Amino acid sequence: MASKFGLAGGIPERRVRPIWDAIDSRQFKNALKHCTPLLSKYPNSPYALALKALVLERMGKAEEAFSVCLNAKELLYTNDSVLIDDLTLSTLQIVFQRLDHLDMATSCYEYACGKFPSNLDLMMGLFNCYVREYSFVKQQQIAIKMYKIVGEERFLLWAVCSIQLQVLCGNGREKLLHLAEGLLKKHIASHSLHEPEALIVYISLLEQQSKYGDALELLTGKFGSLIMTEVDRLRLQGRLLARGGDCAAATSIFQKVLELCPDDWECFLHYLGCLLEDAGSLCVGTKNDSTYPLKSMDSQVSHLTDEAFGSRLSNASSLVQKLLTEASDDTVRCPYLANIEIERRKLLHGKGDANKLTEALIEYFFRFGHLACFASDVETFLHILDLDKKTQLLEKLMECCERIPTNPRKTLGQHITVFKIQNIVGSMFTLPLNELETTAVKMTQLYCENLPLSKDLDAQESMYGEDLLSMACNLLVQLFWRTRHIGYLVESIMILEFGLAVRRHIWQYKILLLHLYSHWSSLPLAYEWYKTLDVKNILLESVSHHILPQMLSSPLWADSTDILRDYLRFMDDHFRESADLTFLAYRHRSYSKVIEFVQFKERLQQSSQYMMAKIEKSILQLKQKANNIEEEEGILESLKHGVQFLELSDEIGSKSLTFNEELQLRPWWTPTCDKNYLLEPFEGSSYCTQETLHDQIKQSQAKVVKTIEKRSLLPRMVYLSIQCASSSFKESVEANGVVFDPKLSSELRLLLDRYANILGFSFQDAVGLAFDISSGLKDSEAWSCNLIDWMNFLVFLNAWNLYSHEVDGDSNRHGTWLIVNSILKKYILDKVGSMGPLESSPGCDLPNLVLLVTEPIAWHILVIQSCARSLVPSGKRKKKGGPAENFNVQLSQELQESILSVCETIELVRQWLNQQIIKSDDYKSESILSSLLEDKEEGPGKVYRVLESLTSSTSDVDFGDRITRALQSWSATVISRKIICSQRTALSNFLKICDSKIKSLQALKAHL
Amino acid sequence: MTTIRRFSCNDLLRFASVNLDHLTETFNMSFYMTYMARWPDYFHVAEAPGGKIMGYIMGKVEGQGESWHGHVTAVTVAPEYRRQQLAKKLMNLLEDVSDKIDKAYFVDLFVRASNTPAIKMYEKLDYVIYRRVLRYYSGEEDGLDMRKALSRDVERKSIIPLKRPVTPDELEYD
C-alpha cells in the first residue's frame, strides 16, 4: 500500500512510509508511535491526522478514530492553507467507511470538489463515494461533469450506467433512457466509440426502449466489429431481430450460429422458436434468473397453418441433418436432441407421431445413453408422452441395454440411465412393494458388481455407478414411507454410509444422509455431515436451507448460533464491499457488470432467508437468556425493544422477496423446507411431480412471507409482555417508582390482533377458540399445524390481560393464567405421551416439544418473573393491609400456582427425556440393527445383506487396495451407535435446557 | 450440449451442484466479482438443457512483454456432466480469447502435484509442465505450473520447461 504514496499533504514520503509499512505488517502500536512525531511536526496536516485515525481504527479504538477524523475534516474545511488531495481524502474515506459514516467521507469530497472544481482525481473520488451510497443521480451528475472536462468515453459511460441504474434500481422514469441515448449519440458523432462494453451498454439502452431497429443498425454498422467474437455478435443480432419481430431474419442468424456452434442448445431453441414464430421465443435473451427456471420449452404452440408449419419443420430437419453430417466428434449432442424436439413440436401442433418421438429418443439413447446427464437432457420430452408410450419407451430402452455391445462402463451407464428414466416417468412410485425392493436390491448389486471398474481411479475421482446408491436409497425411503417399517430407513442410511466409506467425497450422499438423520432426531450427526460439505461464502445463501430450519427448532443452540452468525456475517460483508466492487467494474469499463452487481446486491438484500435469519438470530438470543429477566431485558434493549423488527413486519407484505435457495438438490421427500412427505401417510401417486413441485414451492414461498411477518412481531411482544406483566399491580409499580405507559398495553393488544390475523382469526375469535379449547368445548386439532404460534399467542394474551383485565372481566381477573398453565401442560402431556422411544420413532415430534419449552414456556416464565419482580418491590417496604395487600396475596398465590404448574409441565418433559437417556446404548443399537436382521421373505434387510456379503466375503474379485480397505472398515454396528450417540446428544442438550428452567423457577419460588 | 455464455452474478446462486464437489473451491464474493469486473471475457459458464449449470471456467490475462498470458484460475464440471469433454471446450474458449482477442503468448495454470487426473487431462489438452512451484498450496503441497503456447509465441519459447523448481516468492504473478 505504501508504494502508492509520494509527497502527500505536503509531507515527504520518507516520513509517512514507516507508518504505512507498520500498518501493512499489522504492527499498529508501532504505527501509532510513528504518528506522534509526525503530528508534532505537522500538527495541521489533515493527512497526518487521517493516518492516525486509520491506525486507531485498526486498533479497535473507533471513538478515538472518529474524533481524530472529525478534527481532520474540520481542518480541511476551515484552514485555507492546508493541502487537499485525493490521498488525504481517500485515507479519511477508508476510516469513515469502516466507522459507518459514509456520509462524512462524501461531504469531505464534496467540499474538496467545490474548492477545486476541475480536479479529476477528486471528482473520481466523489463519484466513488456516490457509488458507495447508491446515489445514482449524483453519480450521473459528477460523471457528466468529468465528461465535460476531459471528453473521455469512459466518463460518459459512467453517466449512462448511472442513468440506467436510476431506471432499473431507483425511481428514475424510463424517459431518462432517452436522455442517455442522446448523450451517447452526440458523443459518437464527435468522438466515435471505442469500447466493446460501451457498445453493449448502448444496445441494451436501445433494447430497454424497444428500439430494436436502431440497435440492429448500430450492431451491423461499423461499431459491430467492437464485439470481436463472431458468434457473440450473431447471438446478439438474432436476439434483436427476434425481439423486433423479424422472425425470418432472426431464424437465419440463429442458423448461422448453429453452423458455428452446433452444440448450442439454447440457440437451437431460439432458432426453432423464430422459425415457428412462437411468441415465447420472441423475447429471447431475457434471462430467466429464477432458481427454478421454468423450462423455456414449455407450452409453445405455433399459430402457423399446418402447411407452413410442416414445411418450416422440414427446414429445421434439414438443418439438423446437415449439422449431424458435419459433426466431427461424438460429443456433439445438440443435433440429436434437436430431432427429438422437432418431433415434440409436431406433437404439440397436433401433427405428430409419438412413435417417432420415441424413436428419436432411442436414437439418442444409442449414442448418449451411457452419460450421467442423459436423463436430465430428455426429461422435458418424456412428459409429453402418455403412460402407455412411456412404458413402451422404457421397455425398448431396457432391450437396447441388452442389445448394444459395448464396454462395461457404457453398459453400466445405460442401466443407470434406464433407472433414472423410470424415476422421471414416475413408475418407481407405482411399483408394488416387492418390485420396489427388488429394484433397490438390483441397483445395489449393480453397484457392487461394478466396483472393480473404479479400482484404478484416483480417490478424488467420482467412481462408476455412484448414482446407483442414491437411487437405491430413494427407493428404500419410499419403502419406509409406504410400509412404515423402520428397517427400510436403517437400510437407506446404511447404504449411504457404505457409499461414503468407499469414497468419502460424494456430496449427493451427504445431502440425502443429513436429511435422513434430521428426520430421525439425529441432528448432531446431520450437522456433522453438513459440515463436511464445506458450505461457505455464497453457498451459505443457496445451500444453508438443508440444515438451518431444523437447527432452529433444536436444542443445539451453540451450533445454531454459529450457522446464523456465519451466514449473516457473509451477507453483511458482501453488502459492505459490494459497492467497491461495483466501482471496480466502472474503473475497468465493464459497464454491463456495474448494473449486474447493483442488481445482485439488491437480490441478496431482499433474500427471504436473510430476513428470516436476522429475526431468528434475535429470537435465539432471547430464548437463550429467557431464564433471567434482567439478561433478557439487556438483549431486548440491544434489539431496540423489538421496534426495528416491527417495521420489517409492517413492510414485508409490500417487499418483493427473493428466494435464492437451490431447492433442486433437496431429496424427493422434502422438496421444500416446510414439507416432509414422510410425516404424511402415503397416498398412492401423491408423489411430488414437476407440477406439484412447482405449486409446493409457490405455497412454501407465500408461507415464508407470513412467517417473517409473524416472527418479527415476537421480540416486541416479548418486551411488551414483560412490561404489561410488571404493571399487573399498579400499587407495586408505584411503590417501585416506575410509571407504566398504558400505550404499551394498547400496543400489545394491537399486536395480538395482528398475530391472530396472521393465524387466520380475528382477535375475538382467537380468544374464543382458546377458551373453548381449554374448557374442552372444541377439539384442539384446530391448533395442530400452528401449535407454537397459538401457544405464544396465549402467553402474550395472558400478559396483556394481567394489565388490562379485559378478557375475563372482574369476576375472574386472572383466568388467563389458568388457561395458559393448563393448555401448556395438556399439550406437553399429549406430546410426551404420543412420542415413542426416539431410536424407533423417526419423524417424532421432538422439534415441536423443544419449541414448546423454549418459546411459549420460556416467554411465560418471563411473564412470571416480571410479575414476581413487581410484587416484591425493591427498596421500599411493602404497605400493610388494605385492598392492595389482599390483591398482592392473590397474585402471589397465582404466581406460586403458575410456577408450580410450569415446573410440573417441564418435569413431564424431563421424565420423558430421562426415560430415553437411561436406556443403554447397546440395547438401542441392537434394536436398530435387529430391524435389518428379521429373517423373513418380506421386509427390510435384503439390500443390507448385499452390502454385508460384499464386505464380509473374501472373494477373489480385485477391487484395488483403496476400495478393499474401505470395504473392510465398514461396520453397521458403528453406524447404529453413531445414530444413538447423536440422539443422546440432542436429548442431553434438551435436558439441560429443561433443568435450567426448573432451577430458575425454583429460585423464583423461594424468593416469593 | 453446451450453451456457453459469460458468467453472471446470478449463476453464483445456481452453481451448488458444481461447487459442492470437494475439489472445487468456493471463493469469497470479492474474488468472483473482481474476475467478473476485470476479465469478464475470461469467466464463462456452460448450461445444459433446462438451465442446469454444467461447469464453468474463470481466468484472467496478465503479464508484461513476452509474459503476457492468459491464466486459468479455475475450471470445474459438475459430476453429472463429466466425461464428455466439457472442460476441454471451456479451456479452448479461454485459449481462444487469450490468443485472438488479447494476443497473449501463452496460457498457464497451476495444479496440485498430487492431482494426477487433472494433470493428465491438461496434458491431453497440450499443456506441458513448465515448472514445479515448491509448497505452492498453503505452504504444504507443491504446485505444477503448466503452460500451452499460443500462436503469437511462434518459437514456443514460453513452454520450454525450467530445469529447477521455483518457490512461490519467485513467481512473477500470483
PDB file of C-alpha atoms in Angstrom, chain B residues 25-144:
ATOM      1  CA  GLU B  25     -13.139 -24.103  -4.084  1.00  0.00           C
ATOM      2  CA  THR B  26     -15.918 -21.664  -3.250  1.00  0.00           C
ATOM      3  CA  PHE B  27     -14.146 -18.329  -3.122  1.00  0.00           C
ATOM      4  CA  ASN B  28     -15.335 -15.201  -1.399  1.00  0.00           C
ATOM      5  CA  MET B  29     -17.547 -12.781  -3.257  1.00  0.00           C
ATOM      6  CA  SER B  30     -14.902 -10.199  -3.993  1.00  0.00           C
ATOM      7  CA  PHE B  31     -12.849 -12.872  -5.738  1.00  0.00           C
ATOM      8  CA  TYR B  32     -15.615 -13.809  -8.178  1.00  0.00           C
ATOM      9  CA  MET B  33     -16.721 -10.246  -8.639  1.00  0.00           C
ATOM     10  CA  THR B  34     -13.216  -8.977  -9.258  1.00  0.00           C
ATOM     11  CA  TYR B  35     -12.860 -11.545 -12.033  1.00  0.00           C
ATOM     12  CA  MET B  36     -16.213 -10.553 -13.472  1.00  0.00           C
ATOM     13  CA  ALA B  37     -15.374  -6.860 -13.281  1.00  0.00           C
ATOM     14  CA  ARG B  38     -11.861  -7.085 -14.650  1.00  0.00           C
ATOM     15  CA  TRP B  39     -11.871 -10.042 -17.013  1.00  0.00           C
ATOM     16  CA  PRO B  40     -15.479 -10.706 -17.987  1.00  0.00           C
ATOM     17  CA  ASP B  41     -14.353 -12.458 -21.178  1.00  0.00           C
ATOM     18  CA  TYR B  42     -12.415 -14.999 -19.127  1.00  0.00           C
ATOM     19  CA  PHE B  43     -15.293 -16.122 -16.960  1.00  0.00           C
ATOM     20  CA  HIS B  44     -17.717 -18.438 -18.708  1.00  0.00           C
ATOM     21  CA  VAL B  45     -20.390 -20.883 -17.707  1.00  0.00           C
ATOM     22  CA  ALA B  46     -21.828 -23.861 -19.574  1.00  0.00           C
ATOM     23  CA  GLU B  47     -25.537 -24.529 -19.315  1.00  0.00           C
ATOM     24  CA  ALA B  48     -27.416 -27.723 -20.037  1.00  0.00           C
ATOM     25  CA  PRO B  49     -30.918 -28.075 -21.470  1.00  0.00           C
ATOM     26  CA  GLY B  50     -33.271 -26.950 -18.739  1.00  0.00           C
ATOM     27  CA  GLY B  51     -30.776 -24.416 -17.499  1.00  0.00           C
ATOM     28  CA  LYS B  52     -28.726 -26.560 -15.110  1.00  0.00           C
ATOM     29  CA  ILE B  53     -25.159 -25.368 -14.704  1.00  0.00           C
ATOM     30  CA  MET B  54     -22.742 -27.917 -16.095  1.00  0.00           C
ATOM     31  CA  GLY B  55     -19.496 -26.202 -15.210  1.00  0.00           C
ATOM     32  CA  TYR B  56     -17.540 -23.027 -15.560  1.00  0.00           C
ATOM     33  CA  ILE B  57     -14.127 -21.548 -16.159  1.00  0.00           C
ATOM     34  CA  MET B  58     -12.613 -18.450 -14.627  1.00  0.00           C
ATOM     35  CA  GLY B  59      -9.408 -16.833 -15.606  1.00  0.00           C
ATOM     36  CA  LYS B  60      -7.570 -13.651 -16.397  1.00  0.00           C
ATOM     37  CA  VAL B  61      -4.947 -12.108 -18.624  1.00  0.00           C
ATOM     38  CA  GLU B  62      -1.808 -10.560 -17.177  1.00  0.00           C
ATOM     39  CA  GLY B  63       1.926 -10.107 -17.521  1.00  0.00           C
ATOM     40  CA  GLN B  64       4.248  -7.935 -19.488  1.00  0.00           C
ATOM     41  CA  GLY B  65       6.158  -8.300 -22.709  1.00  0.00           C
ATOM     42  CA  GLU B  66       6.593 -11.909 -23.623  1.00  0.00           C
ATOM     43  CA  SER B  67       4.964 -12.994 -20.392  1.00  0.00           C
ATOM     44  CA  TRP B  68       1.631 -11.500 -21.414  1.00  0.00           C
ATOM     45  CA  HIS B  69      -0.538 -14.552 -20.938  1.00  0.00           C
ATOM     46  CA  GLY B  70      -3.954 -15.961 -20.180  1.00  0.00           C
ATOM     47  CA  HIS B  71      -4.304 -17.717 -16.861  1.00  0.00           C
ATOM     48  CA  VAL B  72      -6.808 -20.360 -15.859  1.00  0.00           C
ATOM     49  CA  THR B  73      -7.774 -19.748 -12.256  1.00  0.00           C
ATOM     50  CA  ALA B  74     -10.409 -22.459 -12.022  1.00  0.00           C
ATOM     51  CA  VAL B  75     -12.134 -24.865 -14.318  1.00  0.00           C
ATOM     52  CA  THR B  76     -14.726 -27.251 -12.983  1.00  0.00           C
ATOM     53  CA  VAL B  77     -17.517 -29.526 -14.153  1.00  0.00           C
ATOM     54  CA  ALA B  78     -20.437 -30.984 -12.159  1.00  0.00           C
ATOM     55  CA  PRO B  79     -20.312 -34.774 -11.677  1.00  0.00           C
ATOM     56  CA  GLU B  80     -23.352 -35.269 -13.888  1.00  0.00           C
ATOM     57  CA  TYR B  81     -21.594 -33.691 -16.848  1.00  0.00           C
ATOM     58  CA  ARG B  82     -18.173 -35.247 -16.568  1.00  0.00           C
ATOM     59  CA  ARG B  83     -16.535 -37.488 -19.133  1.00  0.00           C
ATOM     60  CA  GLN B  84     -17.881 -35.566 -22.087  1.00  0.00           C
ATOM     61  CA  GLN B  85     -15.032 -33.137 -22.715  1.00  0.00           C
ATOM     62  CA  LEU B  86     -16.708 -30.093 -21.322  1.00  0.00           C
ATOM     63  CA  ALA B  87     -13.555 -28.912 -19.565  1.00  0.00           C
ATOM     64  CA  LYS B  88     -11.812 -29.087 -22.916  1.00  0.00           C
ATOM     65  CA  LYS B  89     -14.440 -26.863 -24.520  1.00  0.00           C
ATOM     66  CA  LEU B  90     -14.163 -24.328 -21.743  1.00  0.00           C
ATOM     67  CA  MET B  91     -10.365 -24.347 -21.895  1.00  0.00           C
ATOM     68  CA  ASN B  92     -10.446 -23.904 -25.647  1.00  0.00           C
ATOM     69  CA  LEU B  93     -12.671 -20.913 -25.226  1.00  0.00           C
ATOM     70  CA  LEU B  94     -10.292 -19.261 -22.801  1.00  0.00           C
ATOM     71  CA  GLU B  95      -7.337 -20.079 -25.027  1.00  0.00           C
ATOM     72  CA  ASP B  96      -9.199 -18.542 -27.930  1.00  0.00           C
ATOM     73  CA  VAL B  97      -9.869 -15.317 -26.080  1.00  0.00           C
ATOM     74  CA  SER B  98      -6.235 -15.147 -24.936  1.00  0.00           C
ATOM     75  CA  ASP B  99      -4.997 -15.875 -28.426  1.00  0.00           C
ATOM     76  CA  LYS B 100      -7.298 -13.881 -30.657  1.00  0.00           C
ATOM     77  CA  ILE B 101      -8.596 -11.021 -28.574  1.00  0.00           C
ATOM     78  CA  ASP B 102      -5.784 -10.337 -26.158  1.00  0.00           C
ATOM     79  CA  LYS B 103      -2.948 -11.643 -28.332  1.00  0.00           C
ATOM     80  CA  ALA B 104      -1.286 -13.369 -25.411  1.00  0.00           C
ATOM     81  CA  TYR B 105       1.801 -15.545 -25.781  1.00  0.00           C
ATOM     82  CA  PHE B 106       0.629 -18.493 -23.746  1.00  0.00           C
ATOM     83  CA  VAL B 107      -1.951 -19.753 -21.281  1.00  0.00           C
ATOM     84  CA  ASP B 108      -0.914 -21.131 -17.928  1.00  0.00           C
ATOM     85  CA  LEU B 109      -2.472 -22.777 -14.912  1.00  0.00           C
ATOM     86  CA  PHE B 110      -1.486 -24.218 -11.564  1.00  0.00           C
ATOM     87  CA  VAL B 111      -2.392 -27.671 -10.397  1.00  0.00           C
ATOM     88  CA  ARG B 112      -1.663 -29.670  -7.266  1.00  0.00           C
ATOM     89  CA  ALA B 113       1.219 -32.003  -7.933  1.00  0.00           C
ATOM     90  CA  SER B 114      -0.858 -34.841  -6.477  1.00  0.00           C
ATOM     91  CA  ASN B 115      -3.858 -34.229  -8.723  1.00  0.00           C
ATOM     92  CA  THR B 116      -2.925 -36.820 -11.288  1.00  0.00           C
ATOM     93  CA  PRO B 117      -6.294 -36.940 -13.073  1.00  0.00           C
ATOM     94  CA  ALA B 118      -6.211 -33.195 -13.690  1.00  0.00           C
ATOM     95  CA  ILE B 119      -2.594 -33.223 -14.809  1.00  0.00           C
ATOM     96  CA  LYS B 120      -3.370 -35.994 -17.265  1.00  0.00           C
ATOM     97  CA  MET B 121      -6.309 -34.031 -18.593  1.00  0.00           C
ATOM     98  CA  TYR B 122      -4.252 -30.883 -19.110  1.00  0.00           C
ATOM     99  CA  GLU B 123      -1.583 -32.890 -20.852  1.00  0.00           C
ATOM    100  CA  LYS B 124      -4.203 -34.187 -23.230  1.00  0.00           C
ATOM    101  CA  LEU B 125      -5.090 -30.572 -23.934  1.00  0.00           C
ATOM    102  CA  ASP B 126      -1.435 -29.932 -24.907  1.00  0.00           C
ATOM    103  CA  TYR B 127      -0.305 -28.313 -21.703  1.00  0.00           C
ATOM    104  CA  VAL B 128       3.200 -29.106 -20.571  1.00  0.00           C
ATOM    105  CA  ILE B 129       4.692 -28.895 -17.118  1.00  0.00           C
ATOM    106  CA  TYR B 130       6.708 -25.706 -17.296  1.00  0.00           C
ATOM    107  CA  ARG B 131       7.983 -25.734 -13.738  1.00  0.00           C
ATOM    108  CA  ARG B 132       7.333 -27.009 -10.264  1.00  0.00           C
ATOM    109  CA  VAL B 133       6.442 -24.465  -7.583  1.00  0.00           C
ATOM    110  CA  LEU B 134       7.534 -25.650  -4.183  1.00  0.00           C
ATOM    111  CA  ARG B 135       4.909 -25.667  -1.424  1.00  0.00           C
ATOM    112  CA  TYR B 136       2.580 -23.518  -3.503  1.00  0.00           C
ATOM    113  CA  TYR B 137      -0.617 -24.776  -1.880  1.00  0.00           C
ATOM    114  CA  SER B 138      -0.956 -23.449   1.679  1.00  0.00           C
ATOM    115  CA  GLY B 139       2.763 -23.884   2.135  1.00  0.00           C
ATOM    116  CA  GLU B 140       2.340 -27.646   2.016  1.00  0.00           C
ATOM    117  CA  GLU B 141       1.849 -29.179  -1.357  1.00  0.00           C
ATOM    118  CA  ASP B 142       3.859 -28.429  -4.490  1.00  0.00           C
ATOM    119  CA  GLY B 143       2.115 -26.945  -7.449  1.00  0.00           C
ATOM    120  CA  LEU B 144       2.835 -27.522 -11.105  1.00  0.00           C
TER     121      LEU B 144
END
